[in-house]
Amino acid sequence: MLPRIQKAIDDDPNISEKVLREQFEKLLLDPLSEIKQREETTRRVIVIDALDECELEDDIGIILRLLPQVRKSTSVQLRFLLTSRPELPIRLGFEGITDAHQDLVLYEIEKPVIEHDISLYFEDQFLRLKQRRSFPPDWPGDAATKELVDRAVPLFIAAATVCRFIGDAKWNPQKRLEAILTDQSTYVSKMDSTYIPVLKQLLTGQNETESRELLKEFKEIVGVIIILATPLSINSLSHLIDRESDDVKCRLDQLYSVLSIPNNFDTPVRLLYLSFRDFLLDHHKHKSKFWIDEKYTNQCLAERCRQIMQDSLKKNICKLPSEGTQRNVISNDSIQLYIPPQLKYACRYWAHHLLQCTDLSGMMHNAYLFL
């Protein structure tokens, strides 16, 4: 089946830009229909992870309506495993599916089962860490592991975040483990007990003045990352928020447990867990030093987008030989040179941030002047 999918991509390299129905037909239905009876007898499973994170809600419904069409194939037994938070578009999408499907609600799974699975996960991760760092065979001990399991249940995200935090190669795993275990945040939510230790270490060893500056930079950099409509690279982000790339990278270096931070400054920085964004934006935590004011951050982004457009946009920005130049003769290199990612972002999402800012009426004055 894979060669057939590859052929479909080779025949139409721009298939990813086509509508979902056409992608579904060319990349899945057509390859399935070309498989002869008994050519493949193994049951295939396709995993679609985090369906609720589709950029467009309408796409969720389209995908859920398309998937049952694979029953047309009689040569391959195909199953889909979908994971998602129970958001409204997901629930409505499944209500419209009359075909047989099974639901597994994670919070309805018995606690001992979850404890067992998370315990196995911790044991595996600590075994890998011991192999890399030459810890004694009994490290970190049954008591410590049980404490971590108790804190993580029922959230695998919590366990994964803790493991990334402890296993960060730039830090002492034992000290990081102790930081997790000594944090007495038993009165707060699971996400608090997961993310607070990660954030607290940003301020470790800093005096009051340094802590204030670090928190300011955290909100200006990480706050923007979690608000962005689409991920940006460190270089593009630095232009967008008017900071040096090295400064941005320096502030992100201690957040590998919650962010995907590539070494290449031109590769987008991404959230590892959507719950980290939810945690920072939770209005119930407005008294927290790490709380991000969503409306204010959108306002700052809207203003920066306007400034970038005002400073960069001009007639014949790509320096074309004539106004009638066809798009297909303009090289991608020229477009990248004259319309960098931060300018593309500003043009596309300025209005998006403008509509979500704190003082829309005040912002509109500058908007009218710009337009």
Coordinates of C-alpha atoms in Angstrom, one line a residue:
M1 CA 0.0 0.0 0.0
L2 CA 2.8 2.4 0.8
P3 CA 4.3 2.4 -2.7
R4 CA 0.8 3.3 -4.0
I5 CA 0.6 6.2 -1.6
Q6 CA 4.1 7.4 -2.6
K7 CA 3.1 7.2 -6.3
A8 CA 0.1 9.4 -5.5
I9 CA 2.4 12.0 -3.9
D10 CA 4.9 11.8 -6.8
D11 CA 2.0 12.3 -9.3
D12 CA 0.7 15.3 -7.4
P13 CA 3.4 17.0 -5.2
N14 CA 0.9 19.6 -4.1
I15 CA -1.6 17.1 -2.8
S16 CA -1.3 18.4 0.7
E17 CA -2.8 21.7 -0.4
K18 CA -5.9 20.1 -1.9
V19 CA -9.2 19.9 -0.1
L20 CA -9.5 17.1 2.4
R21 CA -11.8 15.0 0.3
E22 CA -9.4 14.9 -2.6
Q23 CA -6.5 14.1 -0.3
F24 CA -8.5 11.3 1.3
E25 CA -9.4 9.8 -2.1
K26 CA -6.0 10.0 -3.6
L27 CA -3.9 9.0 -0.6
L28 CA -6.2 6.4 0.9
L29 CA -9.2 5.3 -1.0
D30 CA -7.5 5.0 -4.4
P31 CA -4.5 3.0 -3.1
L32 CA -6.9 0.7 -1.2
S33 CA -8.9 0.1 -4.3
E34 CA -5.8 -0.9 -6.3
I35 CA -4.9 -3.7 -3.8
K36 CA -6.0 -7.0 -5.2
Q37 CA -7.9 -9.5 -3.1
R38 CA -5.6 -11.5 -0.8
E39 CA -2.7 -9.3 -1.8
E40 CA -2.6 -8.0 1.8
T41 CA -4.3 -9.9 4.6
T42 CA -2.9 -8.2 7.6
R43 CA -5.2 -5.9 9.5
R44 CA -3.9 -2.3 9.3
V45 CA -4.4 0.4 11.9
I46 CA -4.1 4.1 11.2
V47 CA -3.6 6.3 14.2
I48 CA -4.9 9.9 14.1
D49 CA -3.7 11.7 17.2
A50 CA -5.2 14.8 18.8
L51 CA -8.0 15.2 16.2
D52 CA -9.4 18.1 18.3
E53 CA -6.3 20.2 17.5
C54 CA -7.3 20.6 13.8
E55 CA -6.8 24.3 12.9
L56 CA -10.3 24.5 11.4
E57 CA -13.2 22.9 13.3
D58 CA -15.0 22.1 10.1
D59 CA -12.1 19.8 9.1
I60 CA -12.9 17.6 12.1
G61 CA -16.4 16.9 10.8
I62 CA -15.1 16.3 7.3
I63 CA -12.5 13.8 8.5
L64 CA -15.0 11.9 10.6
R65 CA -17.5 11.7 7.7
L66 CA -14.8 10.5 5.3
L67 CA -13.3 7.7 7.4
P68 CA -16.2 5.3 7.1
Q69 CA -15.8 5.2 3.3
V70 CA -12.8 2.8 3.7
R71 CA -15.4 0.1 4.1
K72 CA -15.7 0.2 0.3
S73 CA -12.4 -1.7 0.3
T74 CA -12.8 -5.5 0.6
S75 CA -9.1 -6.4 0.3
V76 CA -7.7 -4.8 3.5
Q77 CA -9.1 -4.7 7.0
L78 CA -8.5 -1.1 8.0
R79 CA -9.1 0.3 11.4
F80 CA -8.7 3.9 12.8
L81 CA -7.6 4.8 16.3
L82 CA -8.5 8.4 17.0
T83 CA -7.4 10.3 20.1
S84 CA -9.0 13.6 21.1
R85 CA -10.2 15.7 23.9
P86 CA -14.1 15.5 24.1
E87 CA -14.6 18.9 22.5
L88 CA -18.0 19.8 21.0
P89 CA -17.0 19.3 17.3
I90 CA -15.7 15.9 18.1
R91 CA -18.9 14.8 20.0
L92 CA -21.1 16.2 17.2
G93 CA -19.0 14.5 14.6
F94 CA -19.4 11.1 16.1
E95 CA -23.1 11.6 16.6
G96 CA -23.4 11.8 12.8
I97 CA -21.6 8.5 12.3
T98 CA -24.0 5.5 12.1
D99 CA -21.2 3.0 11.5
A100 CA -20.0 0.9 14.4
H101 CA -17.3 2.5 16.5
Q102 CA -16.1 2.1 20.0
D103 CA -15.5 4.9 22.5
L104 CA -13.0 4.7 25.3
V105 CA -13.2 7.5 27.8
L106 CA -9.9 7.8 29.6
Y107 CA -11.3 9.2 32.8
E108 CA -13.6 6.2 33.1
I109 CA -10.7 3.7 33.1
E110 CA -10.2 2.1 36.5
K111 CA -7.5 3.9 38.5
P112 CA -5.4 0.7 39.2
V113 CA -5.1 0.2 35.4
I114 CA -3.9 3.8 34.9
E115 CA -1.5 3.5 37.9
H116 CA 0.0 0.3 36.5
D117 CA 0.5 1.8 33.0
I118 CA 2.0 5.1 34.3
S119 CA 4.3 3.1 36.7
L120 CA 5.6 1.0 33.7
Y121 CA 6.2 4.3 31.8
F122 CA 8.2 5.7 34.7
E123 CA 10.2 2.5 35.0
D124 CA 11.1 2.5 31.3
Q125 CA 12.1 6.2 31.3
F126 CA 14.2 5.8 34.4
L127 CA 15.9 2.7 33.0
R128 CA 16.9 4.7 29.9
L129 CA 18.1 7.6 32.0
K130 CA 20.2 5.2 34.2
Q131 CA 21.8 3.8 31.1
R132 CA 22.8 7.3 29.9
R133 CA 23.9 8.7 33.2
S134 CA 25.3 5.7 35.1
F135 CA 23.0 5.8 38.1
P136 CA 22.9 2.9 40.5
P137 CA 20.5 0.1 39.5
D138 CA 17.9 0.9 42.3
W139 CA 17.7 4.6 41.4
P140 CA 15.4 6.5 42.0
G141 CA 13.8 3.9 44.4
D142 CA 10.4 2.4 44.7
A143 CA 9.2 5.2 47.1
A144 CA 10.2 8.0 44.8
T145 CA 8.6 6.2 41.8
K146 CA 5.4 5.6 43.7
E147 CA 5.2 9.3 44.7
L148 CA 5.7 10.4 41.1
V149 CA 3.0 7.9 39.9
D150 CA 0.6 9.2 42.6
R151 CA 1.1 12.8 41.4
A152 CA 0.8 11.9 37.7
V153 CA -2.4 9.7 37.8
P154 CA -4.5 9.9 35.7
L155 CA -2.5 12.1 33.3
F156 CA 0.1 10.6 31.1
I157 CA 1.0 14.2 30.1
A158 CA 2.0 14.8 33.7
A159 CA 4.2 11.8 33.7
A160 CA 5.8 12.7 30.3
T161 CA 6.5 16.2 31.5
V162 CA 8.1 15.1 34.7
C163 CA 10.3 12.6 32.8
R164 CA 11.5 15.3 30.3
F165 CA 12.1 17.7 33.2
I166 CA 14.2 15.2 35.2
G167 CA 16.0 13.8 32.1
D168 CA 17.1 17.2 30.7
A169 CA 20.8 16.6 29.7
K170 CA 21.8 20.0 30.9
W171 CA 20.8 19.4 34.5
N172 CA 21.4 17.0 37.4
P173 CA 18.6 14.5 37.3
Q174 CA 18.8 13.8 41.1
K175 CA 18.4 17.5 42.0
R176 CA 15.5 17.8 39.5
L177 CA 13.9 14.7 41.0
E178 CA 14.2 16.2 44.5
A179 CA 12.7 19.5 43.2
I180 CA 9.7 17.6 42.0
L181 CA 9.3 15.5 45.2
T182 CA 9.8 18.5 47.6
D183 CA 7.2 20.7 45.9
Q184 CA 4.3 20.5 48.2
S185 CA 1.6 21.6 45.7
T186 CA -0.8 19.0 46.9
Y187 CA -3.6 21.5 47.1
V188 CA -3.4 22.4 43.4
S189 CA -4.5 20.7 40.2
K190 CA -2.5 17.9 38.5
M191 CA -1.3 20.4 35.9
D192 CA -0.1 22.8 38.6
S193 CA 1.9 20.0 40.2
T194 CA 3.3 19.2 36.8
Y195 CA 4.2 22.6 35.5
I196 CA 4.9 24.7 38.6
P197 CA 8.2 22.9 39.3
V198 CA 9.3 23.3 35.7
L199 CA 8.6 27.1 35.9
K200 CA 10.0 27.6 39.3
Q201 CA 13.4 26.5 38.2
L202 CA 13.5 29.5 35.9
L203 CA 13.9 31.7 38.9
T204 CA 16.2 29.5 41.0
G205 CA 19.1 31.5 42.4
Q206 CA 17.9 34.8 41.1
N207 CA 17.5 37.9 43.3
E208 CA 14.3 40.0 43.2
T209 CA 15.4 42.3 40.4
E210 CA 16.6 39.4 38.2
S211 CA 13.4 37.5 38.9
R212 CA 11.3 40.4 37.8
E213 CA 13.3 40.7 34.6
L214 CA 13.1 37.0 33.9
L215 CA 9.3 37.0 34.4
K216 CA 8.9 39.9 32.1
E217 CA 10.9 38.1 29.4
F218 CA 9.0 34.9 30.0
K219 CA 5.7 36.6 29.4
E220 CA 7.0 38.5 26.3
I221 CA 8.5 35.4 24.8
V222 CA 6.7 32.3 26.0
G223 CA 3.5 34.2 26.3
V224 CA 3.7 35.1 22.6
I225 CA 4.6 31.5 21.7
I226 CA 1.4 30.1 23.3
I227 CA -0.8 32.8 21.7
L228 CA 0.6 32.6 18.2
A229 CA -2.0 31.5 15.6
T230 CA 0.7 29.3 13.9
P231 CA 4.2 28.4 15.2
L232 CA 7.2 30.5 14.3
S233 CA 10.9 29.8 14.4
I234 CA 13.2 31.5 16.8
N235 CA 14.5 33.9 14.1
S236 CA 11.0 34.9 13.0
L237 CA 9.8 35.1 16.6
S238 CA 12.7 37.4 17.5
H239 CA 11.7 39.8 14.6
L240 CA 8.1 39.7 15.6
I241 CA 8.7 40.6 19.2
D242 CA 11.8 42.8 18.5
R243 CA 14.3 40.8 20.5
E244 CA 17.7 39.2 19.6
S245 CA 17.5 35.5 18.5
D246 CA 20.1 34.5 21.1
D247 CA 18.1 36.1 23.8
V248 CA 15.0 34.2 22.8
K249 CA 16.9 30.9 22.7
C250 CA 18.4 31.6 26.1
R251 CA 15.0 32.1 27.7
L252 CA 13.7 28.9 26.1
D253 CA 16.7 26.7 27.0
Q254 CA 15.1 25.7 30.4
L255 CA 11.8 24.8 28.9
Y256 CA 12.6 21.7 26.8
S257 CA 10.2 19.7 29.0
V258 CA 7.2 21.7 27.7
L259 CA 8.3 23.1 24.4
S260 CA 9.8 21.6 21.3
I261 CA 12.8 23.8 20.7
P262 CA 14.9 22.9 17.6
N263 CA 18.6 23.7 17.3
N264 CA 17.9 25.2 13.9
F265 CA 16.8 28.8 14.5
D266 CA 14.6 28.6 11.3
T267 CA 12.5 25.7 12.5
P268 CA 9.3 26.5 14.3
V269 CA 9.1 26.3 18.1
R270 CA 6.1 24.2 19.1
L271 CA 4.1 23.4 22.3
L272 CA 4.6 19.8 23.4
Y273 CA 1.3 19.8 25.3
L274 CA -1.8 21.9 24.7
S275 CA -2.4 21.7 28.5
F276 CA 0.7 23.9 29.1
R277 CA -1.1 26.7 27.2
D278 CA -4.3 26.1 29.1
F279 CA -2.3 26.2 32.3
L280 CA -0.7 29.6 31.6
L281 CA -3.9 31.2 30.3
D282 CA -6.2 30.0 33.1
H283 CA -7.9 33.1 34.4
H284 CA -8.3 31.5 37.8
K285 CA -4.5 31.8 38.1
H286 CA -4.3 35.5 37.4
K287 CA -2.5 36.0 40.7
S288 CA 0.2 33.6 39.7
K289 CA 3.5 35.2 38.7
F290 CA 3.6 33.0 35.6
W291 CA 0.0 33.8 34.4
I292 CA -0.3 35.1 30.9
D293 CA -2.9 37.8 30.1
E294 CA -4.3 36.5 26.9
K295 CA -6.0 39.7 25.8
Y296 CA -3.0 41.9 26.6
T297 CA -0.6 39.6 24.8
N298 CA -2.9 39.6 21.8
Q299 CA -2.9 43.4 21.9
C300 CA 0.9 43.5 22.0
L301 CA 1.0 41.1 19.0
A302 CA -1.5 43.1 17.1
E303 CA 0.5 46.2 17.5
R304 CA 3.8 44.5 16.5
C305 CA 2.1 43.0 13.4
R306 CA 0.9 46.5 12.4
Q307 CA 4.4 48.0 13.0
I308 CA 6.0 45.2 10.9
M309 CA 3.5 45.7 8.0
Q310 CA 3.9 49.5 8.2
D311 CA 7.7 49.3 8.1
S312 CA 7.9 46.5 5.5
L313 CA 5.0 46.6 3.0
K314 CA 5.5 48.7 -0.1
K315 CA 4.6 48.7 -3.8
N316 CA 6.3 46.0 -5.8
I317 CA 7.9 44.5 -2.7
C318 CA 9.5 41.7 -4.7
K319 CA 11.1 44.2 -7.1
L320 CA 9.4 42.6 -10.1
P321 CA 10.3 43.9 -13.6
S322 CA 6.7 44.8 -14.3
E323 CA 3.4 44.9 -12.6
G324 CA 2.0 42.2 -14.9
T325 CA 4.5 39.5 -13.9
Q326 CA 2.8 36.1 -13.5
R327 CA 3.0 34.4 -10.1
N328 CA 4.5 31.2 -11.6
V329 CA 7.6 33.0 -12.8
I330 CA 8.4 34.5 -9.4
S331 CA 10.9 32.3 -7.7
N332 CA 10.3 31.1 -4.1
D333 CA 13.7 32.4 -3.2
S334 CA 12.6 35.9 -4.1
I335 CA 9.4 35.6 -2.1
Q336 CA 11.4 34.3 0.9
L337 CA 13.8 37.2 0.6
Y338 CA 11.4 40.0 0.3
I339 CA 8.5 38.6 2.3
P340 CA 10.1 36.9 5.4
P341 CA 8.0 34.7 7.7
Q342 CA 7.4 37.4 10.3
L343 CA 5.9 39.7 7.6
K344 CA 3.7 36.8 6.3
Y345 CA 2.5 36.2 9.8
A346 CA 1.8 39.8 10.4
C347 CA -0.2 40.2 7.2
R348 CA -2.2 37.0 7.8
Y349 CA -2.9 37.3 11.5
W350 CA -2.9 41.0 12.4
A351 CA -6.7 41.1 12.4
H352 CA -6.9 37.8 14.3
H353 CA -4.9 39.3 17.2
L354 CA -6.6 42.7 16.9
L355 CA -10.1 41.3 17.5
Q356 CA -8.9 39.6 20.7
C357 CA -7.1 42.5 22.3
T358 CA -8.0 44.3 25.5
D359 CA -8.6 47.8 24.1
L360 CA -10.0 47.3 20.7
S361 CA -11.3 50.9 20.3
G362 CA -7.9 52.3 21.2
M363 CA -6.1 50.0 18.8
M364 CA -8.5 50.9 16.0
H365 CA -7.1 54.5 15.8
N366 CA -3.6 53.2 14.7
A367 CA -5.3 50.6 12.5
Y368 CA -7.2 53.3 10.6
L369 CA -4.0 55.4 10.3
F370 CA -2.2 52.4 8.9
L371 CA -5.0 51.5 6.4

